[in-house]
């Protein structure tokens, strides 16, 4: 079986651990006699060889570049050079923002088969099949790549367990290919440390909707959130009525819960606009009296019940 | 063609343009023959039929109509749609309804006693559990279901409004801890069971008992001194506890329980005084909202270092006018917005707020009918669409201000203003040609409502007002 | 000065839907269509640059799609874009993003804009592919997920922020013309005024087929093919049963577990 090549990444010299998930994805289709090579491009690639020397990796290609800056043109030249030299059947990278910038470019230029945001890989009758989601996660799509000798895929994060265990790959040193670059790194901007209400930054949100009924009931949910160590969010009607400040509104015309791991929606029906604000949430719990509420179709756990009763009971545990 | 000034004229026009959303808006107000014609427009394509079968804003008669020749996808959507009327639900149960459909019907708020009796002998336990959990389930059905001995059926039945003392006694004798806890809280719980519950060592059961509004004051006063703070909290919350029994938050070591005290109505003056000086922020936040707070204490709470306590004071219906004027100058915008929302805010407070630039304050003023007309117009032209929308909710907004919002670029603002009583005939008709389906729906519904002979029919789009 | 914005009419599915008989797609009756949300931001960014540039500046929107996609163009035109281009051919019904990029590349060659914007991804499939693949085919400078842009028409370079993981942003310069994929939040997309919507009806939309772009005869090939499409197992919440006390106890457990308490 031909070689599989993983393009590992660094940012400002620090290894990006999502690359270990890409390696795991590559391993999932590596046959017994297959070969898995991992390439990493950096100013001092040797310093990163250890990070990718995990079990199952046969070779690390340490590619020395002039700097640690992310240059899409350079990454594309690297992919082209390695594809030419190694003739891999499959090239794998993490579906991170850097790969967004170079992977489709390389695939289009070089005529590769291509799929992004892939959640599973396998061979069916000798044909590579990649699975990804479609229609806003409502369907799965199995893709194949007829007539393509090289296929490039990017792997969704948090699907594969990062590859681990000690490996003993051979290390090949290489200089980055010469190429013109059209971008230049200027600097970094760290995320802002917003004080006060911070829906985008919160990792735990309890959110209330119109099920709360009237303003006098809002306070007890502020208190509940406080007891639970959560940030209180709300649906739009609650903010529209002035019961809670706009900064707490989750949704299309409000805030995006960008870093939320646990979101407890109480008395929220789950309109598409509200869901928009919840799209990055890992675990959604819905409490709603209406078993048909659409919030239940996106929630991981559901309680069909009254938000006040649940809230009152919940307080007994914190 | 009938004139535009009458309902048939409007219907003609809607049939003419063939717009399903506007047709749907007018549908509940139209007469039977017109309805049939409108149905042809509303349900013209398979995509539309699917959309409306699932739409909670679809009128009951239309859903009934869809149920007549519904196929699999439609039936499921109808069974899930909370607006589906009993007639349509009954139709869904004929033939070989899938388990999923039977389950949704069994849990449906419009399922009647006859359907529930039939579903109570369904072969699927999921369906039977759903029947037991339906608030409409009659006593006979519950009795039959409880005989099964299924844990989840028992849990549901123990809460059923129609579960009588007999069922509850049976369940108490056989049921496990969580079933018993439900029974202890049931208004129909037999007296002997109440006594047994009080003596139980399981705090969950005593806590549930303490929340039973049918419990006597003697038992409750004992539970008020329970060693478990959760039991005491439940007792303080119980509306039966009142007057002298609602005393001694000072001796209460648990802030959780004191917070509940602070939320109670009819507190004695000395109790209010103690709570207003409580070291726990939440106790003060709650008491600051309590109308029992006298003026002098209110003034103290209005100067509390915790912003939320001051906001609570601003939202307290008993907050006196001079204090509201002070709060209108609070450094925190959220406190000032609390004042701006008040229809009883004194002149002085309102005029202080008129120049306030904070969006929360602007939006609150937009909702307040006391705001002067000139300010409404400014707010209706505010760059923030959410601030502008506040005016669309305000019944006091004038014809000209409302007309401004009918031209608002933000679709939701047009949807809401379409329902405003002061929106003129011409701008309302204009909204029938709006590019947004929701706006056309709302405009047609409003026009039809105005043209329809009283009493107005029900149905319509539910939009964002919860006041 | 001209900015070309490539937009997509995305398909939105309700919770209940049925697959096509061939098992490779969804029954079209179940779709609702809308302009891709990310594209609102791309269009807005182009309009802001145009408005700052003044006279003679132009925003052109292009889409590859059947006549239902006209709505997407009209939405952008109503906001203030000058004209639209829609490319369609029935052979494009099943192609992937890379094939769409091949079509767009021909349009870019024809229009020779100073900048090309796309949305960072589409809301339905989230490929995040079309814009960057287009750059690759054109050999143009490119950057994905642009969350801030400083571009003066005529300048040789632009400065931009790329939004990276965890809210970190990278500031970089890029040579122009370039293809940039635009991130949500880069601006506040406007809503078309009712007047804009009326005017949009009069604005020109050019309809092109593949022959007109010199792409006839199977020149547009995909980098992947849909083998099958299916509903994933269980999009439904695990319902926590029992009495309120039991439900709350379980909920507390979940909270404590996920919060590591
Ligand atoms: C362009 C546009 C932008 C929008 N942007 C946003 C946005 O950013 N954020 C947003 O949230 N909305 C937004 N909306 C509004 C959105 O469409 C919905 O109207 C809104 O999300 C509904 O809020 P809700 O879920 O609180 O209310 P509802 O839909 O009324 O739902 C209330 C829910 O509470 C349940 N309930 C009632 N009583 C109880 C109880 N005692 N216990 C438990 N449950 C109970 C009901 O069953 C129901 O499901 C936008 C709309 C438009 C058109």
mmCIF file of C-alpha atoms in Angstrom, chain B residues 125-423:
data_model
loop_
_atom_site.group_PDB
_atom_site.id
_atom_site.type_symbol
_atom_site.label_atom_id
_atom_site.label_comp_id
_atom_site.label_asym_id
_atom_site.label_seq_id
_atom_site.Cartn_x
_atom_site.Cartn_y
_atom_site.Cartn_z
ATOM 1 C CA UNK B 125 -45.157 0.841 27.024
ATOM 2 C CA UNK B 126 -43.712 4.142 25.787
ATOM 3 C CA UNK B 127 -47.159 5.118 24.596
ATOM 4 C CA UNK B 128 -48.783 4.066 27.867
ATOM 5 C CA UNK B 129 -46.204 6.023 29.852
ATOM 6 C CA UNK B 130 -46.969 9.071 27.778
ATOM 7 C CA UNK B 131 -50.673 8.625 28.534
ATOM 8 C CA UNK B 132 -49.937 8.459 32.265
ATOM 9 C CA UNK B 133 -47.982 11.713 31.970
ATOM 10 C CA UNK B 134 -50.725 13.537 30.065
ATOM 11 C CA UNK B 135 -52.387 16.139 32.285
ATOM 12 C CA UNK B 136 -55.742 15.247 30.671
ATOM 13 C CA UNK B 137 -55.570 11.574 31.697
ATOM 14 C CA UNK B 138 -58.807 10.757 33.547
ATOM 15 C CA UNK B 139 -58.901 8.873 36.828
ATOM 16 C CA UNK B 140 -60.122 5.610 35.305
ATOM 17 C CA UNK B 141 -57.250 5.542 32.864
ATOM 18 C CA UNK B 142 -54.737 6.218 35.612
ATOM 19 C CA UNK B 143 -56.201 3.457 37.778
ATOM 20 C CA UNK B 144 -55.844 0.980 34.954
ATOM 21 C CA UNK B 145 -52.283 2.055 34.148
ATOM 22 C CA UNK B 146 -51.084 1.962 37.738
ATOM 23 C CA UNK B 147 -52.093 -1.689 37.927
ATOM 24 C CA UNK B 148 -49.226 -2.441 35.526
ATOM 25 C CA UNK B 149 -46.523 -1.783 38.085
ATOM 26 C CA UNK B 150 -44.265 0.133 35.658
ATOM 27 C CA UNK B 151 -41.953 2.552 37.494
ATOM 28 C CA UNK B 152 -42.251 5.379 34.982
ATOM 29 C CA UNK B 153 -46.004 5.013 34.676
ATOM 30 C CA UNK B 154 -46.237 5.192 38.467
ATOM 31 C CA UNK B 155 -44.080 8.321 38.592
ATOM 32 C CA UNK B 156 -46.264 10.029 36.037
ATOM 33 C CA UNK B 157 -49.529 8.888 37.567
ATOM 34 C CA UNK B 158 -48.455 10.071 41.027
ATOM 35 C CA UNK B 159 -48.439 13.614 39.638
ATOM 36 C CA UNK B 160 -51.613 13.392 37.576
ATOM 37 C CA UNK B 161 -54.150 16.075 38.462
ATOM 38 C CA UNK B 162 -56.910 13.441 38.317
ATOM 39 C CA UNK B 163 -55.127 10.911 40.537
ATOM 40 C CA UNK B 164 -57.371 10.486 43.572
ATOM 41 C CA UNK B 165 -56.606 9.443 47.144
ATOM 42 C CA UNK B 166 -57.176 5.795 46.328
ATOM 43 C CA UNK B 167 -54.588 5.612 43.548
ATOM 44 C CA UNK B 168 -52.149 7.586 45.645
ATOM 45 C CA UNK B 169 -52.610 5.283 48.620
ATOM 46 C CA UNK B 170 -51.972 2.231 46.430
ATOM 47 C CA UNK B 171 -48.879 3.796 44.946
ATOM 48 C CA UNK B 172 -47.612 4.853 48.378
ATOM 49 C CA UNK B 173 -47.938 1.295 49.624
ATOM 50 C CA UNK B 174 -46.066 -0.218 46.687
ATOM 51 C CA UNK B 175 -44.039 2.570 45.213
ATOM 52 C CA UNK B 176 -40.392 3.381 45.624
ATOM 53 C CA UNK B 177 -38.822 6.498 47.095
ATOM 54 C CA UNK B 178 -39.303 8.839 44.148
ATOM 55 C CA UNK B 179 -42.920 7.816 43.637
ATOM 56 C CA UNK B 180 -43.565 8.421 47.312
ATOM 57 C CA UNK B 181 -41.919 11.812 47.142
ATOM 58 C CA UNK B 182 -44.386 12.799 44.397
ATOM 59 C CA UNK B 183 -47.307 11.560 46.449
ATOM 60 C CA UNK B 184 -46.194 13.528 49.495
ATOM 61 C CA UNK B 185 -46.458 16.663 47.369
ATOM 62 C CA UNK B 186 -49.837 15.791 45.752
ATOM 63 C CA UNK B 187 -52.826 17.942 46.748
ATOM 64 C CA UNK B 188 -55.027 14.797 46.850
ATOM 65 C CA UNK B 189 -52.649 12.953 49.169
ATOM 66 C CA UNK B 190 -54.591 11.128 51.919
ATOM 67 C CA UNK B 191 -54.052 12.393 55.489
ATOM 68 C CA UNK B 192 -52.616 9.164 56.817
ATOM 69 C CA UNK B 193 -49.946 9.241 54.147
ATOM 70 C CA UNK B 194 -49.082 12.836 55.015
ATOM 71 C CA UNK B 195 -48.456 11.783 58.607
ATOM 72 C CA UNK B 196 -46.280 8.863 57.554
ATOM 73 C CA UNK B 197 -44.315 11.073 55.192
ATOM 74 C CA UNK B 198 -43.540 13.558 57.939
ATOM 75 C CA UNK B 199 -42.068 10.833 60.073
ATOM 76 C CA UNK B 200 -39.777 9.519 57.362
ATOM 77 C CA UNK B 201 -36.043 9.883 57.693
ATOM 78 C CA UNK B 202 -35.650 10.481 53.959
ATOM 79 C CA UNK B 203 -35.195 14.256 53.582
ATOM 80 C CA UNK B 204 -36.429 14.128 49.967
ATOM 81 C CA UNK B 205 -39.837 12.949 51.123
ATOM 82 C CA UNK B 206 -40.055 15.545 53.907
ATOM 83 C CA UNK B 207 -38.948 18.213 51.484
ATOM 84 C CA UNK B 208 -41.648 17.268 48.998
ATOM 85 C CA UNK B 209 -44.162 17.113 51.817
ATOM 86 C CA UNK B 210 -43.164 20.611 52.916
ATOM 87 C CA UNK B 211 -44.055 21.863 49.439
ATOM 88 C CA UNK B 212 -47.598 20.418 49.596
ATOM 89 C CA UNK B 213 -50.046 23.306 49.642
ATOM 90 C CA UNK B 214 -52.685 21.007 51.124
ATOM 91 C CA UNK B 215 -50.661 20.416 54.288
ATOM 92 C CA UNK B 216 -51.877 21.810 57.608
ATOM 93 C CA UNK B 217 -50.050 24.610 59.338
ATOM 94 C CA UNK B 218 -49.138 22.479 62.366
ATOM 95 C CA UNK B 219 -47.213 19.998 60.294
ATOM 96 C CA UNK B 220 -45.648 22.831 58.355
ATOM 97 C CA UNK B 221 -44.512 24.652 61.438
ATOM 98 C CA UNK B 222 -42.725 21.498 62.511
ATOM 99 C CA UNK B 223 -41.082 21.258 59.099
ATOM 100 C CA UNK B 224 -40.012 24.899 59.406
ATOM 101 C CA UNK B 225 -37.609 23.796 62.126
ATOM 102 C CA UNK B 226 -36.427 20.662 60.334
ATOM 103 C CA UNK B 227 -32.706 20.053 60.712
ATOM 104 C CA UNK B 228 -32.304 19.833 56.883
ATOM 105 C CA UNK B 229 -32.033 23.266 55.288
ATOM 106 C CA UNK B 230 -33.686 22.050 52.065
ATOM 107 C CA UNK B 231 -36.748 20.944 53.993
ATOM 108 C CA UNK B 232 -36.898 24.311 55.786
ATOM 109 C CA UNK B 233 -36.488 26.111 52.444
ATOM 110 C CA UNK B 234 -39.395 24.169 50.954
ATOM 111 C CA UNK B 235 -41.554 24.981 53.969
ATOM 112 C CA UNK B 236 -40.752 28.693 53.787
ATOM 113 C CA UNK B 237 -41.715 28.591 50.134
ATOM 114 C CA UNK B 238 -45.097 27.001 50.918
ATOM 115 C CA UNK B 239 -47.863 29.584 50.526
ATOM 116 C CA UNK B 240 -49.718 28.107 53.501
ATOM 117 C CA UNK B 241 -46.965 29.450 55.709
ATOM 118 C CA UNK B 242 -47.858 33.039 56.404
ATOM 119 C CA UNK B 243 -48.112 35.713 59.045
ATOM 120 C CA UNK B 244 -46.463 34.861 62.345
ATOM 121 C CA UNK B 245 -45.180 31.589 60.980
ATOM 122 C CA UNK B 246 -42.989 33.513 58.554
ATOM 123 C CA UNK B 247 -40.682 34.660 61.262
ATOM 124 C CA UNK B 248 -37.153 34.438 62.511
ATOM 125 C CA UNK B 249 -34.942 34.614 59.479
ATOM 126 C CA UNK B 250 -32.340 35.967 61.905
ATOM 127 C CA UNK B 251 -31.995 32.682 63.670
ATOM 128 C CA UNK B 252 -31.865 30.972 60.279
ATOM 129 C CA UNK B 253 -28.261 29.978 59.640
ATOM 130 C CA UNK B 254 -28.714 29.052 55.955
ATOM 131 C CA UNK B 255 -28.528 31.906 53.431
ATOM 132 C CA UNK B 256 -30.446 29.646 51.023
ATOM 133 C CA UNK B 257 -33.417 29.650 53.361
ATOM 134 C CA UNK B 258 -33.126 33.375 54.064
ATOM 135 C CA UNK B 259 -33.176 34.008 50.310
ATOM 136 C CA UNK B 260 -36.524 32.250 50.178
ATOM 137 C CA UNK B 261 -37.778 34.362 53.057
ATOM 138 C CA UNK B 262 -36.831 37.455 51.121
ATOM 139 C CA UNK B 263 -38.962 36.323 48.194
ATOM 140 C CA UNK B 264 -42.122 35.825 50.252
ATOM 141 C CA UNK B 265 -45.074 38.146 50.237
ATOM 142 C CA UNK B 266 -46.654 39.575 53.398
ATOM 143 C CA UNK B 267 -43.534 39.665 55.508
ATOM 144 C CA UNK B 268 -43.780 41.423 58.857
ATOM 145 C CA UNK B 269 -41.949 44.734 59.157
ATOM 146 C CA UNK B 270 -39.259 43.459 61.529
ATOM 147 C CA UNK B 271 -38.563 40.517 59.222
ATOM 148 C CA UNK B 272 -38.191 42.821 56.241
ATOM 149 C CA UNK B 273 -35.823 45.005 58.230
ATOM 150 C CA UNK B 274 -33.578 42.089 59.120
ATOM 151 C CA UNK B 275 -33.485 40.775 55.581
ATOM 152 C CA UNK B 276 -32.689 44.191 54.146
ATOM 153 C CA UNK B 277 -29.539 44.233 56.244
ATOM 154 C CA UNK B 278 -28.545 40.667 55.436
ATOM 155 C CA UNK B 279 -24.870 40.112 54.615
ATOM 156 C CA UNK B 280 -25.811 37.814 51.696
ATOM 157 C CA UNK B 281 -26.104 39.776 48.408
ATOM 158 C CA UNK B 282 -28.828 37.527 47.094
ATOM 159 C CA UNK B 283 -30.987 38.012 50.162
ATOM 160 C CA UNK B 284 -30.788 41.775 49.600
ATOM 161 C CA UNK B 285 -31.400 41.397 45.863
ATOM 162 C CA UNK B 286 -34.597 39.551 46.629
ATOM 163 C CA UNK B 287 -35.836 41.766 49.394
ATOM 164 C CA UNK B 288 -35.165 44.835 47.252
ATOM 165 C CA UNK B 289 -37.832 43.549 44.858
ATOM 166 C CA UNK B 290 -40.296 42.894 47.641
ATOM 167 C CA UNK B 291 -43.194 45.372 47.726
ATOM 168 C CA UNK B 292 -43.319 44.990 51.525
ATOM 169 C CA UNK B 293 -40.147 47.076 51.915
ATOM 170 C CA UNK B 294 -40.934 50.434 53.574
ATOM 171 C CA UNK B 295 -39.600 53.709 52.175
ATOM 172 C CA UNK B 296 -36.709 54.200 54.574
ATOM 173 C CA UNK B 297 -35.321 50.738 53.910
ATOM 174 C CA UNK B 298 -35.911 51.154 50.208
ATOM 175 C CA UNK B 299 -33.670 54.205 50.293
ATOM 176 C CA UNK B 300 -30.944 52.161 51.927
ATOM 177 C CA UNK B 301 -31.237 49.416 49.344
ATOM 178 C CA UNK B 302 -31.189 52.011 46.570
ATOM 179 C CA UNK B 303 -27.737 52.990 47.797
ATOM 180 C CA UNK B 304 -26.475 49.416 48.134
ATOM 181 C CA UNK B 305 -22.938 48.909 46.818
ATOM 182 C CA UNK B 306 -24.124 45.898 44.785
ATOM 183 C CA UNK B 307 -25.491 47.100 41.444
ATOM 184 C CA UNK B 308 -28.068 44.319 41.161
ATOM 185 C CA UNK B 309 -29.579 45.285 44.511
ATOM 186 C CA UNK B 310 -30.087 48.797 43.175
ATOM 187 C CA UNK B 311 -31.580 47.422 39.951
ATOM 188 C CA UNK B 312 -33.984 45.343 42.032
ATOM 189 C CA UNK B 313 -35.011 48.467 43.900
ATOM 190 C CA UNK B 314 -35.639 50.251 40.616
ATOM 191 C CA UNK B 315 -37.932 47.400 39.590
ATOM 192 C CA UNK B 316 -39.816 47.297 42.903
ATOM 193 C CA UNK B 317 -43.398 48.428 42.268
ATOM 194 C CA UNK B 318 -43.400 50.055 45.694
ATOM 195 C CA UNK B 319 -40.311 52.150 45.032
ATOM 196 C CA UNK B 320 -41.314 55.756 45.792
ATOM 197 C CA UNK B 321 -41.049 58.425 43.125
ATOM 198 C CA UNK B 322 -38.217 60.494 44.677
ATOM 199 C CA UNK B 323 -36.095 57.387 44.928
ATOM 200 C CA UNK B 324 -36.740 56.557 41.288
ATOM 201 C CA UNK B 325 -35.444 59.992 40.372
ATOM 202 C CA UNK B 326 -32.271 59.280 42.311
ATOM 203 C CA UNK B 327 -31.901 55.886 40.668
ATOM 204 C CA UNK B 328 -32.353 57.542 37.274
ATOM 205 C CA UNK B 329 -28.959 59.109 37.947
ATOM 206 C CA UNK B 330 -27.314 55.848 38.984
ATOM 207 C CA UNK B 331 -23.826 55.269 37.545
ATOM 208 C CA UNK B 332 -24.892 51.809 36.281
ATOM 209 C CA UNK B 333 -26.873 51.858 33.023
ATOM 210 C CA UNK B 334 -28.732 48.691 33.975
ATOM 211 C CA UNK B 335 -30.139 50.445 37.031
ATOM 212 C CA UNK B 336 -31.145 53.491 34.989
ATOM 213 C CA UNK B 337 -32.764 51.208 32.385
ATOM 214 C CA UNK B 338 -34.788 49.676 35.212
ATOM 215 C CA UNK B 339 -36.237 53.095 35.929
ATOM 216 C CA UNK B 340 -36.749 53.885 32.247
ATOM 217 C CA UNK B 341 -39.000 50.826 31.919
ATOM 218 C CA UNK B 342 -41.395 52.090 34.562
ATOM 219 C CA UNK B 343 -44.676 53.530 33.467
ATOM 220 C CA UNK B 344 -44.975 55.185 36.864
ATOM 221 C CA UNK B 345 -41.587 56.900 36.737
ATOM 222 C CA UNK B 346 -41.904 60.538 37.799
ATOM 223 C CA UNK B 347 -41.515 63.320 35.275
ATOM 224 C CA UNK B 348 -38.137 64.263 36.735
ATOM 225 C CA UNK B 349 -36.733 60.757 36.322
ATOM 226 C CA UNK B 350 -37.928 60.473 32.732
ATOM 227 C CA UNK B 351 -36.479 63.826 31.751
ATOM 228 C CA UNK B 352 -33.126 62.850 33.268
ATOM 229 C CA UNK B 353 -33.155 59.722 31.138
ATOM 230 C CA UNK B 354 -34.167 61.381 27.881
ATOM 231 C CA UNK B 355 -30.567 62.321 27.099
ATOM 232 C CA UNK B 356 -29.155 58.975 28.208
ATOM 233 C CA UNK B 357 -27.255 57.346 25.342
ATOM 234 C CA UNK B 358 -27.062 53.830 26.740
ATOM 235 C CA UNK B 359 -28.869 51.362 24.421
ATOM 236 C CA UNK B 360 -30.605 49.551 27.288
ATOM 237 C CA UNK B 361 -31.957 52.867 28.557
ATOM 238 C CA UNK B 362 -32.972 54.006 25.075
ATOM 239 C CA UNK B 363 -34.785 50.728 24.412
ATOM 240 C CA UNK B 364 -36.518 50.876 27.791
ATOM 241 C CA UNK B 365 -37.730 54.398 27.059
ATOM 242 C CA UNK B 366 -38.961 53.171 23.697
ATOM 243 C CA UNK B 367 -41.240 50.723 25.484
ATOM 244 C CA UNK B 368 -42.499 53.226 28.010
ATOM 245 C CA UNK B 369 -45.774 54.916 27.061
ATOM 246 C CA UNK B 370 -44.797 57.869 29.250
ATOM 247 C CA UNK B 371 -41.923 58.821 26.985
ATOM 248 C CA UNK B 372 -42.634 62.090 25.103
ATOM 249 C CA UNK B 373 -43.596 61.763 21.436
ATOM 250 C CA UNK B 374 -40.517 63.595 20.176
ATOM 251 C CA UNK B 375 -38.274 61.035 21.867
ATOM 252 C CA UNK B 376 -40.210 58.182 20.271
ATOM 253 C CA UNK B 377 -39.316 59.549 16.913
ATOM 254 C CA UNK B 378 -35.627 59.771 17.836
ATOM 255 C CA UNK B 379 -35.723 56.201 19.100
ATOM 256 C CA UNK B 380 -37.472 55.021 15.937
ATOM 257 C CA UNK B 381 -34.491 56.442 14.024
ATOM 258 C CA UNK B 382 -31.843 55.049 16.375
ATOM 259 C CA UNK B 383 -28.969 53.282 14.556
ATOM 260 C CA UNK B 384 -29.444 50.148 16.661
ATOM 261 C CA UNK B 385 -32.264 48.012 15.270
ATOM 262 C CA UNK B 386 -33.027 46.524 18.675
ATOM 263 C CA UNK B 387 -33.509 49.954 20.175
ATOM 264 C CA UNK B 388 -35.813 50.923 17.294
ATOM 265 C CA UNK B 389 -37.909 47.826 17.816
ATOM 266 C CA UNK B 390 -38.836 48.892 21.348
ATOM 267 C CA UNK B 391 -41.121 51.498 19.815
ATOM 268 C CA UNK B 392 -42.939 48.865 17.773
ATOM 269 C CA UNK B 393 -44.000 47.268 21.060
ATOM 270 C CA UNK B 394 -45.270 50.520 22.468
ATOM 271 C CA UNK B 395 -49.022 50.983 22.174
ATOM 272 C CA UNK B 396 -48.557 54.710 22.763
ATOM 273 C CA UNK B 397 -46.414 55.180 19.656
ATOM 274 C CA UNK B 398 -48.118 57.564 17.257
ATOM 275 C CA UNK B 399 -49.281 56.853 13.722
ATOM 276 C CA UNK B 400 -46.292 58.665 12.218
ATOM 277 C CA UNK B 401 -43.709 56.960 14.435
ATOM 278 C CA UNK B 402 -45.198 53.557 13.725
ATOM 279 C CA UNK B 403 -45.152 54.313 9.995
ATOM 280 C CA UNK B 404 -41.408 54.929 10.286
ATOM 281 C CA UNK B 405 -40.938 51.435 11.600
ATOM 282 C CA UNK B 406 -42.971 49.944 8.759
ATOM 283 C CA UNK B 407 -40.098 51.127 6.549
ATOM 284 C CA UNK B 408 -37.461 49.714 8.885
ATOM 285 C CA UNK B 409 -34.760 47.762 7.045
ATOM 286 C CA UNK B 410 -34.768 45.127 9.784
ATOM 287 C CA UNK B 411 -37.450 42.545 8.902
ATOM 288 C CA UNK B 412 -38.350 41.592 12.468
ATOM 289 C CA UNK B 413 -39.175 45.199 13.249
ATOM 290 C CA UNK B 414 -41.599 45.235 10.325
ATOM 291 C CA UNK B 415 -43.146 41.946 11.496
ATOM 292 C CA UNK B 416 -43.841 43.399 14.901
ATOM 293 C CA UNK B 417 -45.074 46.749 13.741
ATOM 294 C CA UNK B 418 -47.506 45.042 11.365
ATOM 295 C CA UNK B 419 -49.511 44.135 14.466
ATOM 296 C CA UNK B 420 -49.482 47.641 15.919
ATOM 297 C CA UNK B 421 -52.947 49.187 16.330
ATOM 298 C CA UNK B 422 -51.685 52.593 15.206
ATOM 299 C CA UNK B 423 -50.226 51.395 11.935
#
